CSV table of C-alpha atoms in Angstrom, one decimal:
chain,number,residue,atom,x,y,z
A,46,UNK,CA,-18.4,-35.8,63.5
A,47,UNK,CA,-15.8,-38.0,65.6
A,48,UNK,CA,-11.9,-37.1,65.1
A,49,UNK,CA,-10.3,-40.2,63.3
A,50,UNK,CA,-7.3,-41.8,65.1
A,51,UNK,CA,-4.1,-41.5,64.5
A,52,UNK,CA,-4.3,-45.6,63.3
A,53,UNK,CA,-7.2,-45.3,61.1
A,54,UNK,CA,-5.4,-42.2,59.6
A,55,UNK,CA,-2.2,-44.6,59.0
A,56,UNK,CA,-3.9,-47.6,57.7
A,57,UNK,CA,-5.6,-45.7,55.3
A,58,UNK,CA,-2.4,-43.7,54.2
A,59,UNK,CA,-0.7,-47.7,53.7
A,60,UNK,CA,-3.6,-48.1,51.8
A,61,UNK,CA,-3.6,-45.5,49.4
A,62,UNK,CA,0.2,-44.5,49.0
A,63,UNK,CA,2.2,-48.1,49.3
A,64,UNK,CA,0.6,-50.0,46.2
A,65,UNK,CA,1.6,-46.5,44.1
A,66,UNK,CA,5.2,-46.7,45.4
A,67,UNK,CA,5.6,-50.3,44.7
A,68,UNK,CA,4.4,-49.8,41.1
A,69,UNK,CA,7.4,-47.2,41.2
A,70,UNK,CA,9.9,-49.1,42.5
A,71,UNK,CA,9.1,-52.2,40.5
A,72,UNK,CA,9.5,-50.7,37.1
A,73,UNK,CA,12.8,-52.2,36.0
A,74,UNK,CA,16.1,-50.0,35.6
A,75,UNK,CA,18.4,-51.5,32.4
A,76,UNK,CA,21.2,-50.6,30.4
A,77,UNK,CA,23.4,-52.4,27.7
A,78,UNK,CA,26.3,-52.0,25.9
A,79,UNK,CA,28.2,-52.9,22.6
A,80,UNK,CA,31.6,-52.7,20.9
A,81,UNK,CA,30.4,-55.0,18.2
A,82,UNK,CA,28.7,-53.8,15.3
A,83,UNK,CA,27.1,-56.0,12.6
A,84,UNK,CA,26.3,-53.9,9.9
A,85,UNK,CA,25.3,-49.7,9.5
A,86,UNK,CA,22.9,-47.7,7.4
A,87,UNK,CA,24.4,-44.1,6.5
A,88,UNK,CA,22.2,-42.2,4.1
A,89,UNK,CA,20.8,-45.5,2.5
A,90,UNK,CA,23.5,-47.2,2.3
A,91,UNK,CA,24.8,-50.6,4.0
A,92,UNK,CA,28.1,-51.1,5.6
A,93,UNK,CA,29.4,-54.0,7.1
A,94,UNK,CA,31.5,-55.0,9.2
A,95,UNK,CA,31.5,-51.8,11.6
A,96,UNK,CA,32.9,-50.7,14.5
A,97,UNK,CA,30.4,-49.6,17.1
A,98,UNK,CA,31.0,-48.6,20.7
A,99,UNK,CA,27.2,-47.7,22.2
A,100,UNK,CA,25.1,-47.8,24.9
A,101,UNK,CA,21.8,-47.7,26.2
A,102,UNK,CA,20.2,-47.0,29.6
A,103,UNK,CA,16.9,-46.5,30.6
A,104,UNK,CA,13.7,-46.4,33.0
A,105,UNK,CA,10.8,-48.2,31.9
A,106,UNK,CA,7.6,-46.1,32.2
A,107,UNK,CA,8.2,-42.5,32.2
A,108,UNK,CA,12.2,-42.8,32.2
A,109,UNK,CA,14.4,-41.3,32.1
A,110,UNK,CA,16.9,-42.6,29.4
A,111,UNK,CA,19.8,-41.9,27.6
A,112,UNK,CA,21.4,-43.4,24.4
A,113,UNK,CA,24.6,-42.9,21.9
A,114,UNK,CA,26.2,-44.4,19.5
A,115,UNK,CA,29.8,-44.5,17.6
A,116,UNK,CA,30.2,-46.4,14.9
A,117,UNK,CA,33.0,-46.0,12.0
A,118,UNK,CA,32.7,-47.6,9.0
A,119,UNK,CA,35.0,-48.2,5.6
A,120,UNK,CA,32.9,-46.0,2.9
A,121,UNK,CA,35.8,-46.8,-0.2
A,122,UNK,CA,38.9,-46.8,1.9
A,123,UNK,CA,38.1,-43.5,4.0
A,124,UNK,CA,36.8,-44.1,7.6
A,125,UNK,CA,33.0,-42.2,7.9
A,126,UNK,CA,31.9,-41.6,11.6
A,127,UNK,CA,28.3,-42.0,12.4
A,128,UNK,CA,27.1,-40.9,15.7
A,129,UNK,CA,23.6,-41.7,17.1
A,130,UNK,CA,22.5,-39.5,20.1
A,131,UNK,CA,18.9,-40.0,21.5
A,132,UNK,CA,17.9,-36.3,22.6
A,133,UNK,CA,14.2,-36.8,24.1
A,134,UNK,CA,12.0,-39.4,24.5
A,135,UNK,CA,8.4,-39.9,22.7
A,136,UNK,CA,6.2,-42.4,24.9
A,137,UNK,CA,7.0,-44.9,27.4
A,138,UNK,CA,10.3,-46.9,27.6
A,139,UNK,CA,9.8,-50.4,27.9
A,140,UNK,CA,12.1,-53.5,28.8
A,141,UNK,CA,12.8,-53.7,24.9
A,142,UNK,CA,12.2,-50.1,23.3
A,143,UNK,CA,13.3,-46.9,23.2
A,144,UNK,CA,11.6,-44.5,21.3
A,145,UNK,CA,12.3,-40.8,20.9
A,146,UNK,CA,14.2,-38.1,18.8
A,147,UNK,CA,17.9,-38.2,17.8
A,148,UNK,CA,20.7,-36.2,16.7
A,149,UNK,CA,22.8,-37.5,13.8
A,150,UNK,CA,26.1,-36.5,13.1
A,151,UNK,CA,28.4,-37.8,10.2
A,152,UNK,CA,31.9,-37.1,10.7
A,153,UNK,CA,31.2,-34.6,12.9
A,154,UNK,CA,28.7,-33.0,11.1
A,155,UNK,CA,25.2,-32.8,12.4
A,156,UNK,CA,22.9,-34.1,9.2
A,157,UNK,CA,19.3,-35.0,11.5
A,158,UNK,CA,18.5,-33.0,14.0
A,159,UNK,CA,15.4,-34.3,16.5
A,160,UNK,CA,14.9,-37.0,14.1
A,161,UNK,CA,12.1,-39.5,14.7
A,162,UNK,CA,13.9,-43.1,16.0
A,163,UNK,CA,14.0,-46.5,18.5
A,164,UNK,CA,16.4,-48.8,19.8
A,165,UNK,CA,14.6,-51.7,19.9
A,166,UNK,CA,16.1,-55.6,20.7
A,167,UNK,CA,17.1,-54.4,24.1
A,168,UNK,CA,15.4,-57.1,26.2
A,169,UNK,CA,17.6,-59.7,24.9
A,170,UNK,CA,20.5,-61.7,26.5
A,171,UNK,CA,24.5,-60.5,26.3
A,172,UNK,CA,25.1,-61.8,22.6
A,173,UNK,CA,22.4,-60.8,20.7
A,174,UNK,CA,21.3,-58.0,18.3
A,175,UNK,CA,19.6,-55.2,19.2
A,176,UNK,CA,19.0,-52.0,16.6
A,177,UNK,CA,19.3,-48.2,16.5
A,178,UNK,CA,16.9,-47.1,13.7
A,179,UNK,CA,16.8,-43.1,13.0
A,180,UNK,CA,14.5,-41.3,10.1
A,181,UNK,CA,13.3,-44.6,8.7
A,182,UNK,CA,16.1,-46.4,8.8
A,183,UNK,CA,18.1,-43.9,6.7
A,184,UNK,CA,20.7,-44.3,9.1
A,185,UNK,CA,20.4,-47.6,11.2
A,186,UNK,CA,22.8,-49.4,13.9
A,187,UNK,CA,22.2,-53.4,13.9
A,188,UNK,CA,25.0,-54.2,17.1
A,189,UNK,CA,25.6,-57.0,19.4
A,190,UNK,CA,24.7,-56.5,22.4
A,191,UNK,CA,28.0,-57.2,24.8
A,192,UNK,CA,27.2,-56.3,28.3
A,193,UNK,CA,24.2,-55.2,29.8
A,194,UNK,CA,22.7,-54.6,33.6
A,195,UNK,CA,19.4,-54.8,34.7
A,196,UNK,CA,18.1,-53.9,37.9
């Protein structure tokens, strides 16, 4: 059997190894922000306006990602917290959703742990809505989406 050469050897390495790492490297890096909330769901519940201050970053395919959110609303007077905070993902990120398991705290307290949840909306331009929906939208985020960075 004859030795291959060292060029064979490297054409078929360019063969088989570049197409993978281009696939890698062309799955799309993104991440947005908001300090404008429309409207909240705590326990059922609608509130509107809110503030919000969130954000959202993530690798399509396998990931990584990461996601919070803050938002305060008026529940009779008396200022209630909500915090959002994606923990682990289930499936794929892509361009637009984020799906996974989240903590959720009111005022501080945690009331969901590892709660089934998205953010979905995240494809779209600076100035529209995007949503954080955790436990069947018992408690729900619907922002504005303020800044974002894609790469």
């Amino acid at each position: 059997m004859r030795k291959l050469r060292p060029a064979v050897v490297a054409l078929l390495f360019a063969v088989v190894m570049v197409p993978g790492l281009v696939a890698a490297a062309s799955q799309g890096v993104h991440s947005i922000w908001s300090t404008k909330g429309g409207a909240a769901v705590i326990k059922g519940t609608l509130f509107a306006p809110v503030l919000n201050s969130s954000v959202v970053s993530w690798k399509e395919g396998a990931g990584p990602a990461f996601a919070n959110a803050r938002i305060t609303a008026d529940a009779s007077g008396i200022a209630t917290v909500l915090e959002l905070h994606l923990v682990a993902l289930q499936g794929l990120p892509t361009n637009d959703v984020v799906q996974g398991l989240w903590n959720v705290t009111l005022d501080g307290v945690l009331v969901c742990a590892a709660c089934p949840g998205y953010a979905k909306g995240l494809s779209h331009p600076v100035g529209s809505p995007y949503n954080i929906d955790v436990d069947n939208s018992f408690y729900r985020l619907d922002g504005i989406i303020t800044s974002r960075f894609d790469y």
